[in-house]
Coordinates of C-alpha atoms and ligand atoms in Angstrom, one line a residue:
M189 CA -79.4 -8.5 -53.7
P190 CA -76.1 -7.0 -52.8
Y191 CA -75.5 -9.4 -50.0
F192 CA -74.6 -12.0 -52.5
S193 CA -71.2 -10.5 -53.3
F194 CA -70.3 -11.3 -49.7
F195 CA -70.7 -14.9 -50.3
F196 CA -69.2 -15.2 -53.7
A197 CA -65.6 -14.5 -54.4
T198 CA -63.6 -16.3 -56.9
L199 CA -60.1 -17.4 -56.2
L200 CA -58.4 -17.9 -59.5
L201 CA -55.9 -20.5 -59.4
F202 CA -53.7 -20.2 -62.5
N203 CA -52.7 -23.6 -63.5
Y204 CA -49.4 -23.7 -65.3
I205 CA -48.6 -27.3 -64.7
H206 CA -51.8 -29.1 -65.3
S207 CA -52.8 -27.8 -68.7
A208 CA -49.5 -29.1 -70.1
Q209 CA -50.3 -32.6 -68.9
C210 CA -52.4 -35.0 -70.7
Q211 CA -54.9 -36.8 -68.4
P212 CA -55.7 -40.4 -69.4
L213 CA -58.9 -40.6 -71.4
Y214 CA -60.4 -42.9 -68.8
F215 CA -60.7 -40.0 -66.3
A216 CA -62.1 -37.5 -68.7
G217 CA -65.3 -35.9 -67.5
G218 CA -66.1 -34.1 -64.3
S219 CA -63.5 -32.0 -62.7
D220 CA -60.0 -33.5 -62.7
F221 CA -59.5 -31.8 -59.3
K222 CA -61.3 -32.2 -56.1
S223 CA -61.0 -29.6 -53.3
Y224 CA -61.0 -30.0 -49.5
Y225 CA -60.9 -27.5 -46.7
T226 CA -59.3 -29.2 -43.7
G227 CA -59.8 -28.4 -40.0
T228 CA -56.4 -26.8 -40.0
K229 CA -57.3 -24.2 -42.6
K230 CA -55.5 -25.7 -45.5
L231 CA -57.1 -25.9 -48.9
Y232 CA -56.2 -29.1 -50.7
Y233 CA -56.5 -29.8 -54.4
Y234 CA -56.2 -33.4 -55.4
G235 CA -55.8 -34.5 -59.0
L236 CA -54.5 -37.7 -60.3
L237 CA -51.3 -36.1 -61.4
N238 CA -51.0 -33.2 -59.1
Y239 CA -51.7 -33.0 -55.3
F240 CA -51.0 -29.8 -53.4
Y241 CA -52.4 -27.3 -50.9
I242 CA -52.6 -23.6 -50.2
D243 CA -52.2 -22.5 -46.6
L244 CA -55.1 -20.1 -45.9
N245 CA -53.9 -19.3 -42.4
N246 CA -52.1 -16.3 -43.8
L247 CA -54.3 -15.4 -46.7
S248 CA -57.1 -12.9 -46.7
L249 CA -60.0 -13.8 -48.9
D250 CA -61.5 -10.4 -48.9
G251 CA -61.5 -9.5 -52.5
N252 CA -60.5 -11.3 -55.6
I253 CA -57.1 -12.6 -55.4
V254 CA -54.9 -14.6 -57.8
I255 CA -52.9 -17.4 -56.4
D256 CA -50.3 -18.6 -58.8
S257 CA -48.5 -21.9 -58.5
S258 CA -45.7 -20.4 -56.5
K259 CA -48.0 -20.5 -53.5
W260 CA -48.9 -24.2 -54.1
I261 CA -47.3 -26.5 -51.7
Q262 CA -46.8 -29.9 -53.3
V263 CA -47.7 -33.1 -51.5
T264 CA -45.7 -36.2 -52.3
K265 CA -47.8 -39.1 -53.3
N266 CA -47.0 -42.5 -51.9
E267 CA -46.0 -44.9 -54.7
N268 CA -48.2 -47.6 -53.0
T269 CA -51.3 -45.4 -52.7
S270 CA -54.4 -46.2 -54.7
L271 CA -55.3 -43.7 -57.4
A272 CA -58.8 -43.2 -56.0
N273 CA -60.6 -40.7 -58.1
W274 CA -62.7 -39.2 -55.3
P275 CA -61.0 -38.9 -51.9
F276 CA -63.0 -37.7 -48.9
L277 CA -62.2 -35.8 -45.8
G278 CA -62.4 -37.3 -42.3
G279 CA -60.5 -38.3 -39.2
I280 CA -60.9 -37.0 -35.6
S281 CA -59.8 -33.5 -36.6
N282 CA -61.2 -33.6 -40.1
D283 CA -57.6 -33.3 -41.4
N284 CA -57.2 -36.7 -43.1
L285 CA -58.0 -37.5 -46.7
F286 CA -59.2 -41.0 -47.4
F287 CA -58.9 -42.9 -50.7
A288 CA -61.3 -45.9 -51.1
K289 CA -60.4 -48.1 -54.0
S290 CA -61.9 -51.3 -55.3
A291 CA -59.4 -53.7 -56.9
S292 CA -61.9 -54.6 -59.6
Y293 CA -65.2 -53.1 -60.5
G294 CA -68.5 -54.7 -59.5
T295 CA -67.1 -56.5 -56.5
S296 CA -66.5 -55.6 -52.9
A297 CA -64.2 -58.5 -52.4
E298 CA -61.2 -56.3 -52.5
V299 CA -61.9 -52.7 -51.4
Y300 CA -59.1 -51.1 -49.6
V301 CA -58.7 -47.6 -48.1
D302 CA -55.5 -45.5 -47.8
T303 CA -55.3 -42.3 -45.9
F304 CA -53.2 -39.1 -45.9
D305 CA -52.8 -37.2 -42.6
T306 CA -52.5 -33.5 -43.7
T307 CA -51.2 -32.5 -40.2
L308 CA -48.5 -35.1 -40.0
N309 CA -47.9 -35.2 -43.8
Q310 CA -48.1 -39.0 -43.5
W311 CA -49.6 -41.7 -45.6
K312 CA -51.1 -45.0 -44.3
T313 CA -51.9 -47.6 -46.8
N314 CA -54.3 -50.5 -46.7
L315 CA -56.1 -49.6 -43.4
S316 CA -57.6 -52.5 -41.4
L317 CA -61.4 -52.2 -42.0
T318 CA -64.5 -53.4 -40.4
G319 CA -67.2 -54.6 -42.8
K320 CA -67.2 -53.9 -46.5
P321 CA -69.2 -51.9 -49.0
S322 CA -71.9 -53.5 -51.1
Q323 CA -71.3 -55.7 -54.1
S324 CA -71.3 -53.1 -56.8
F325 CA -69.2 -50.4 -55.1
L326 CA -68.0 -47.9 -57.7
D327 CA -64.9 -46.0 -56.3
F328 CA -65.2 -43.0 -58.6
K329 CA -68.5 -41.8 -57.2
P330 CA -68.6 -38.7 -55.1
W331 CA -68.2 -38.7 -51.3
I332 CA -69.5 -36.2 -48.8
T333 CA -68.4 -36.0 -45.2
D334 CA -70.4 -35.0 -42.1
E335 CA -67.6 -33.2 -40.2
S336 CA -69.5 -33.6 -36.9
T337 CA -69.9 -37.4 -37.0
R338 CA -66.8 -37.9 -39.2
K339 CA -68.8 -40.3 -41.4
A340 CA -68.6 -40.1 -45.2
Y341 CA -71.4 -40.9 -47.6
S342 CA -71.3 -42.1 -51.2
L343 CA -74.5 -42.7 -53.3
Q344 CA -74.3 -45.9 -55.3
Y345 CA -76.4 -46.7 -58.3
I346 CA -76.7 -50.4 -57.7
P347 CA -78.4 -51.4 -55.5
G348 CA -79.5 -47.8 -54.8
I349 CA -78.0 -47.2 -51.4
V350 CA -75.5 -44.9 -49.7
E351 CA -72.3 -46.5 -48.6
I352 CA -71.2 -45.0 -45.3
F353 CA -67.6 -45.0 -44.1
D354 CA -66.8 -44.1 -40.5
T355 CA -63.5 -42.3 -40.8
V356 CA -62.6 -42.7 -37.1
N357 CA -63.4 -46.4 -36.6
Y358 CA -62.7 -47.4 -40.3
A359 CA -66.0 -49.2 -40.5
W360 CA -68.4 -49.6 -43.4
T361 CA -72.2 -49.5 -43.1
N362 CA -74.9 -48.6 -45.6
S363 CA -78.2 -46.8 -45.8
S364 CA -81.6 -48.3 -46.5
V365 CA -82.4 -48.8 -50.2
I366 CA -84.0 -46.0 -52.2
P367 CA -87.8 -46.6 -52.2
Q368 CA -89.1 -48.3 -55.3
T369 CA -91.2 -45.2 -56.2
Y370 CA -88.0 -43.1 -56.5
Q371 CA -86.1 -45.6 -58.5
T372 CA -87.2 -44.2 -61.8
Y373 CA -85.5 -40.9 -60.8
L374 CA -82.3 -42.6 -60.0
N375 CA -81.2 -42.4 -63.6
L376 CA -81.5 -38.7 -63.6
F377 CA -79.4 -38.3 -60.5
L378 CA -76.7 -40.7 -61.6
S379 CA -76.7 -40.2 -65.3
S380 CA -73.6 -38.2 -65.1
L381 CA -70.8 -40.7 -64.7
Y382 CA -69.0 -38.7 -62.0
G383 CA -72.1 -37.3 -60.3
P384 CA -74.4 -36.5 -58.8
P385 CA -73.4 -33.0 -57.4
Q386 CA -74.4 -33.1 -53.8
V387 CA -74.4 -31.1 -50.6
L388 CA -74.9 -31.9 -46.9
L389 CA -77.2 -29.5 -45.1
S390 CA -76.7 -28.7 -41.4
S391 CA -80.0 -30.5 -40.7
G392 CA -78.4 -33.8 -41.8
I393 CA -80.1 -33.9 -45.2
I394 CA -78.0 -34.7 -48.3
L395 CA -79.4 -33.2 -51.5
Y396 CA -78.6 -35.0 -54.7
F397 CA -79.0 -32.8 -57.8
S398 CA -79.9 -34.1 -61.2
S399 CA -77.6 -33.8 -64.2
E400 CA -78.0 -33.7 -67.9
P401 CA -77.2 -37.1 -69.3
S402 CA -73.6 -37.2 -70.3
S403 CA -74.2 -39.6 -73.2
S404 CA -76.6 -39.5 -76.0
T405 CA -77.8 -43.0 -75.2
T406 CA -79.4 -41.8 -72.0
T407 CA -82.6 -39.8 -72.2
S408 CA -84.5 -38.1 -69.5
N409 CA -88.0 -36.8 -69.5
T410 CA -87.0 -33.8 -67.3
T411 CA -85.2 -30.7 -68.6
S412 CA -85.1 -28.8 -65.3
M413 CA -83.8 -29.2 -61.8
D414 CA -87.2 -29.2 -60.2
S415 CA -86.9 -32.5 -58.4
I416 CA -84.1 -33.1 -55.9
L417 CA -83.4 -36.5 -54.3
S418 CA -82.7 -36.3 -50.6
Y419 CA -81.4 -38.6 -48.0
N420 CA -81.7 -37.9 -44.3
I421 CA -78.6 -39.3 -42.5
K422 CA -80.3 -39.0 -39.1
T423 CA -83.4 -40.9 -39.9
D424 CA -82.0 -43.1 -42.7
S425 CA -84.9 -42.0 -45.0
W426 CA -85.4 -40.9 -48.6
Q427 CA -87.5 -38.1 -50.0
L428 CA -88.0 -36.6 -53.4
I429 CA -88.3 -32.8 -53.1
Y430 CA -90.1 -30.7 -55.6
A431 CA -88.5 -27.3 -55.8
T432 CA -90.1 -24.1 -57.1
G433 CA -89.1 -20.6 -58.1
Q434 CA -86.6 -19.8 -60.9
I435 CA -85.8 -23.5 -61.6
P436 CA -82.5 -23.9 -63.5
S437 CA -82.3 -25.9 -66.7
L438 CA -80.8 -29.3 -66.4
R439 CA -77.0 -29.1 -66.7
S440 CA -73.9 -31.2 -66.3
D441 CA -70.4 -30.6 -64.9
Y442 CA -71.5 -27.9 -62.5
T443 CA -70.7 -27.6 -58.8
A444 CA -73.0 -27.4 -55.7
V445 CA -72.0 -26.1 -52.3
S446 CA -74.0 -25.2 -49.2
T447 CA -73.6 -22.0 -47.3
F448 CA -73.7 -21.8 -43.5
D449 CA -77.0 -19.9 -43.6
G450 CA -78.8 -22.6 -45.4
R451 CA -78.5 -21.9 -49.1
V452 CA -77.1 -24.0 -51.9
I453 CA -75.2 -22.4 -54.7
I454 CA -74.9 -24.2 -58.0
Y455 CA -72.4 -22.8 -60.4
G456 CA -71.3 -23.3 -64.0
G457 CA -71.6 -26.4 -66.1
T458 CA -72.9 -27.2 -69.5
S459 CA -76.5 -27.4 -70.8
N460 CA -77.3 -28.7 -74.2
K461 CA -73.6 -28.3 -75.2
L462 CA -73.6 -24.6 -74.3
P463 CA -72.5 -22.9 -71.1
A464 CA -75.3 -23.3 -68.5
N465 CA -77.3 -20.1 -68.2
P466 CA -77.7 -18.5 -65.8
P467 CA -74.3 -19.7 -64.5
I468 CA -75.2 -19.1 -60.8
V469 CA -78.5 -20.2 -59.2
V470 CA -79.2 -20.3 -55.5
L471 CA -81.6 -22.7 -53.7
N472 CA -83.1 -21.7 -50.4
A473 CA -82.8 -25.0 -48.5
S474 CA -85.6 -24.0 -46.0
N475 CA -88.4 -23.7 -48.6
Y476 CA -86.7 -25.2 -51.7
V477 CA -87.2 -22.1 -53.8
W478 CA -84.6 -21.4 -56.5
S479 CA -83.6 -17.9 -57.3
V480 CA -81.1 -16.2 -59.6
P481 CA -78.9 -13.7 -57.7
S482 CA -77.6 -10.5 -59.2
E483 CA -73.8 -10.7 -59.3
I484 CA -71.2 -8.2 -58.7
N485 CA -68.0 -8.8 -60.7
S486 CA -69.4 -11.9 -62.4
A487 CA -66.9 -14.7 -62.9
G488 CA -68.7 -15.8 -66.0
P489 CA -69.3 -19.4 -67.1
L490 CA -67.1 -22.3 -66.2
T491 CA -67.4 -26.0 -66.5
K492 CA -65.6 -29.1 -65.1
H493 CA -64.3 -27.0 -62.2
T494 CA -64.3 -27.6 -58.5
S495 CA -65.9 -25.4 -55.8
I496 CA -65.8 -25.4 -52.1
M497 CA -67.0 -23.2 -49.2
V498 CA -64.4 -21.6 -47.0
N499 CA -66.1 -19.5 -44.4
N500 CA -68.3 -17.2 -46.3
Y501 CA -66.6 -17.7 -49.6
M502 CA -67.2 -20.1 -52.4
I503 CA -63.8 -20.9 -53.9
T504 CA -63.8 -22.1 -57.4
A505 CA -60.8 -23.5 -59.3
F506 CA -59.7 -25.1 -62.5
G507 CA -62.2 -26.2 -65.1
N508 CA -62.6 -24.5 -68.5
Ligands
LIG190 C1 -47.9 -16.5 -41.4 O1 -47.3 -15.2 -41.3 C2 -46.5 -15.0 -40.2 C3 -46.1 -13.5 -40.2 O2 -45.8 -13.0 -41.5 C4 -45.3 -15.9 -40.4 O3 -44.4 -15.8 -39.3 C5 -45.8 -17.4 -40.4 O4 -44.7 -18.2 -40.6 C6 -46.8 -17.5 -41.5 N1 -47.3 -18.9 -41.5 C7 -47.5 -19.6 -42.5 C8 -48.1 -20.9 -42.3 O5 -47.1 -19.3 -43.6
LIG191 C1 -44.2 -49.5 -51.0 O1 -44.4 -50.9 -50.8 C2 -43.1 -51.6 -50.9 C3 -43.4 -53.1 -50.8 O2 -44.3 -53.4 -49.7 C4 -42.2 -51.1 -49.8 O3 -41.0 -51.7 -49.8 C5 -42.0 -49.6 -49.9 O4 -41.3 -49.1 -48.8 C6 -43.3 -48.9 -50.0 N1 -43.1 -47.5 -50.2 C7 -43.6 -46.5 -49.4 C8 -43.3 -45.1 -49.9 O5 -44.2 -46.7 -48.4
LIG192 C1 -54.4 -55.2 -48.1 O1 -54.2 -56.0 -46.9 C2 -54.8 -57.3 -47.1 C3 -54.5 -58.1 -45.8 O2 -54.7 -57.3 -44.7 C4 -54.2 -58.0 -48.3 O3 -54.8 -59.3 -48.4 C5 -54.4 -57.2 -49.5 O4 -53.7 -57.8 -50.6 C6 -53.8 -55.8 -49.3 N1 -54.2 -55.0 -50.5 C7 -53.4 -54.1 -51.1 C8 -53.9 -53.5 -52.3 O5 -52.3 -53.9 -50.6
LIG193 C1 -90.3 -41.0 -69.7 O1 -91.0 -41.1 -71.0 C2 -91.2 -42.4 -71.4 C3 -91.8 -42.3 -72.8 O2 -92.6 -41.1 -73.0 C4 -92.1 -43.2 -70.4 O3 -92.3 -44.5 -70.9 C5 -91.4 -43.2 -69.1 O4 -92.2 -43.8 -68.1 C6 -91.1 -41.8 -68.6 N1 -90.3 -41.8 -67.4 C7 -90.5 -41.1 -66.4 C8 -89.6 -41.2 -65.2 O5 -91.4 -40.3 -66.3
LIG194 C1 -85.6 -18.9 -47.1 O1 -86.8 -19.5 -46.8 C2 -87.2 -19.2 -45.4 C3 -88.4 -20.0 -45.1 O2 -89.5 -19.8 -46.0 C4 -87.4 -17.7 -45.3 O3 -87.7 -17.5 -43.9 C5 -86.1 -17.0 -45.6 O4 -86.3 -15.6 -45.6 C6 -85.7 -17.4 -47.0 N1 -84.3 -16.8 -47.3 C7 -84.1 -16.0 -48.3 C8 -82.7 -15.5 -48.4 O5 -84.9 -15.7 -49.1
LIG195 C1 -76.8 -53.8 -50.3 C2 -76.3 -53.9 -48.9 O1 -75.1 -54.1 -48.6 N1 -77.2 -53.9 -47.9 C3 -76.8 -54.0 -46.5 C4 -77.0 -52.7 -45.8 O2 -76.8 -52.9 -44.4 C5 -77.7 -53.9 -43.8 C6 -77.4 -53.9 -42.3 O3 -77.5 -52.6 -41.8 C7 -77.5 -55.2 -44.4 O4 -78.4 -56.2 -43.9 C8 -77.7 -55.1 -45.9 O5 -77.4 -56.3 -46.5

């Protein structure tokens, strides 16, 4: 399958600063960095201690390139901005990053949202919001944005709903509750503290991928990624999808991205304390068949990294 090399190129970001820093234990797990590709062709990396971007307007991605920290353009954090672990993209031009934070866990009484406008380089703190998220909103759970409606989605374990934030009107809503019959699977999709890895397909379906339990106290009956929880943002409905083909083993700390031609690439992670093998597996999102591509210039295993699609390239950075 030589076509695959077209879709997969690794952009190595050598990180001189980050490795010298010690992240607080609290935030261990998952990738310390999240990546965002804005409507203005800037690639943002957000970590709790480091926030910068790379301007891709003048950068050719054809071929493996190394971008050292001299090409990182640092963003100044606002002292009053919340340290949200998982920002999300949004705004009219999809060039704003949003930071939703709850003042104390397990209550929605004080959830506030800050935003950074990447075009104006401007922070706005404590936006005025309509509505609020559900009772047990956990602000470190992943978000995914629909760049056509500018709404962002975050799956929450309790009560088993998706919180929806309209990034133009600053309004909270929520999905229907996951049907009782799928509740037993919820553990599997949310057993990784910082998960689940997720993609939004152009059809409006969010796929949530299962993860290996991150602690020994959680057990799962499944050892493969054959079942995929899906939420349709257009019909507000849930479905459990059974995938076939070369089903990958259950893993943790991997990344999932969707390509423009309807495939999902999962990459890296850890399985049973070893590098997940094979490191790259592709899901055809039309028929839900997994396959293992043959790679050219394999990037090898990686875990706790961040990946994002930029045009036809999956750009992976950080991790170990
Ligand atoms: C892109 O490259 C052109 C020509 O080299 C230069 O004039 C321009 O300032 C660059 N833009 C950015 C954003 O670096
Ligand atoms: C942070 O908040 C304080 C108190 O409201 C204010 O004086 C200060 O200007 C704010 N800093 C920034 C960078 O907005
Ligand atoms: C946000 O603003 C509200 C009032 O609009 C205020 O009660 C609350 O304390 C503010 N929160 C933060 C974290 O600044
Ligand atoms: C997992 O296995 C246990 C014990 O074998 C069983 O009680 C439980 O119902 C199973 N869970 C699922 C989701 O199949
Ligand atoms: C994905 O599945 C669809 C529907 O079965 C099929 O038409 C298409 O060829 C498949 N794509 C690849 C790359 O195998
Ligand atoms: C858990 C929760 O907050 N559920 C809410 C979801 O939104 C509907 C209205 O659309 C509310 O009635 C629910 O209470």
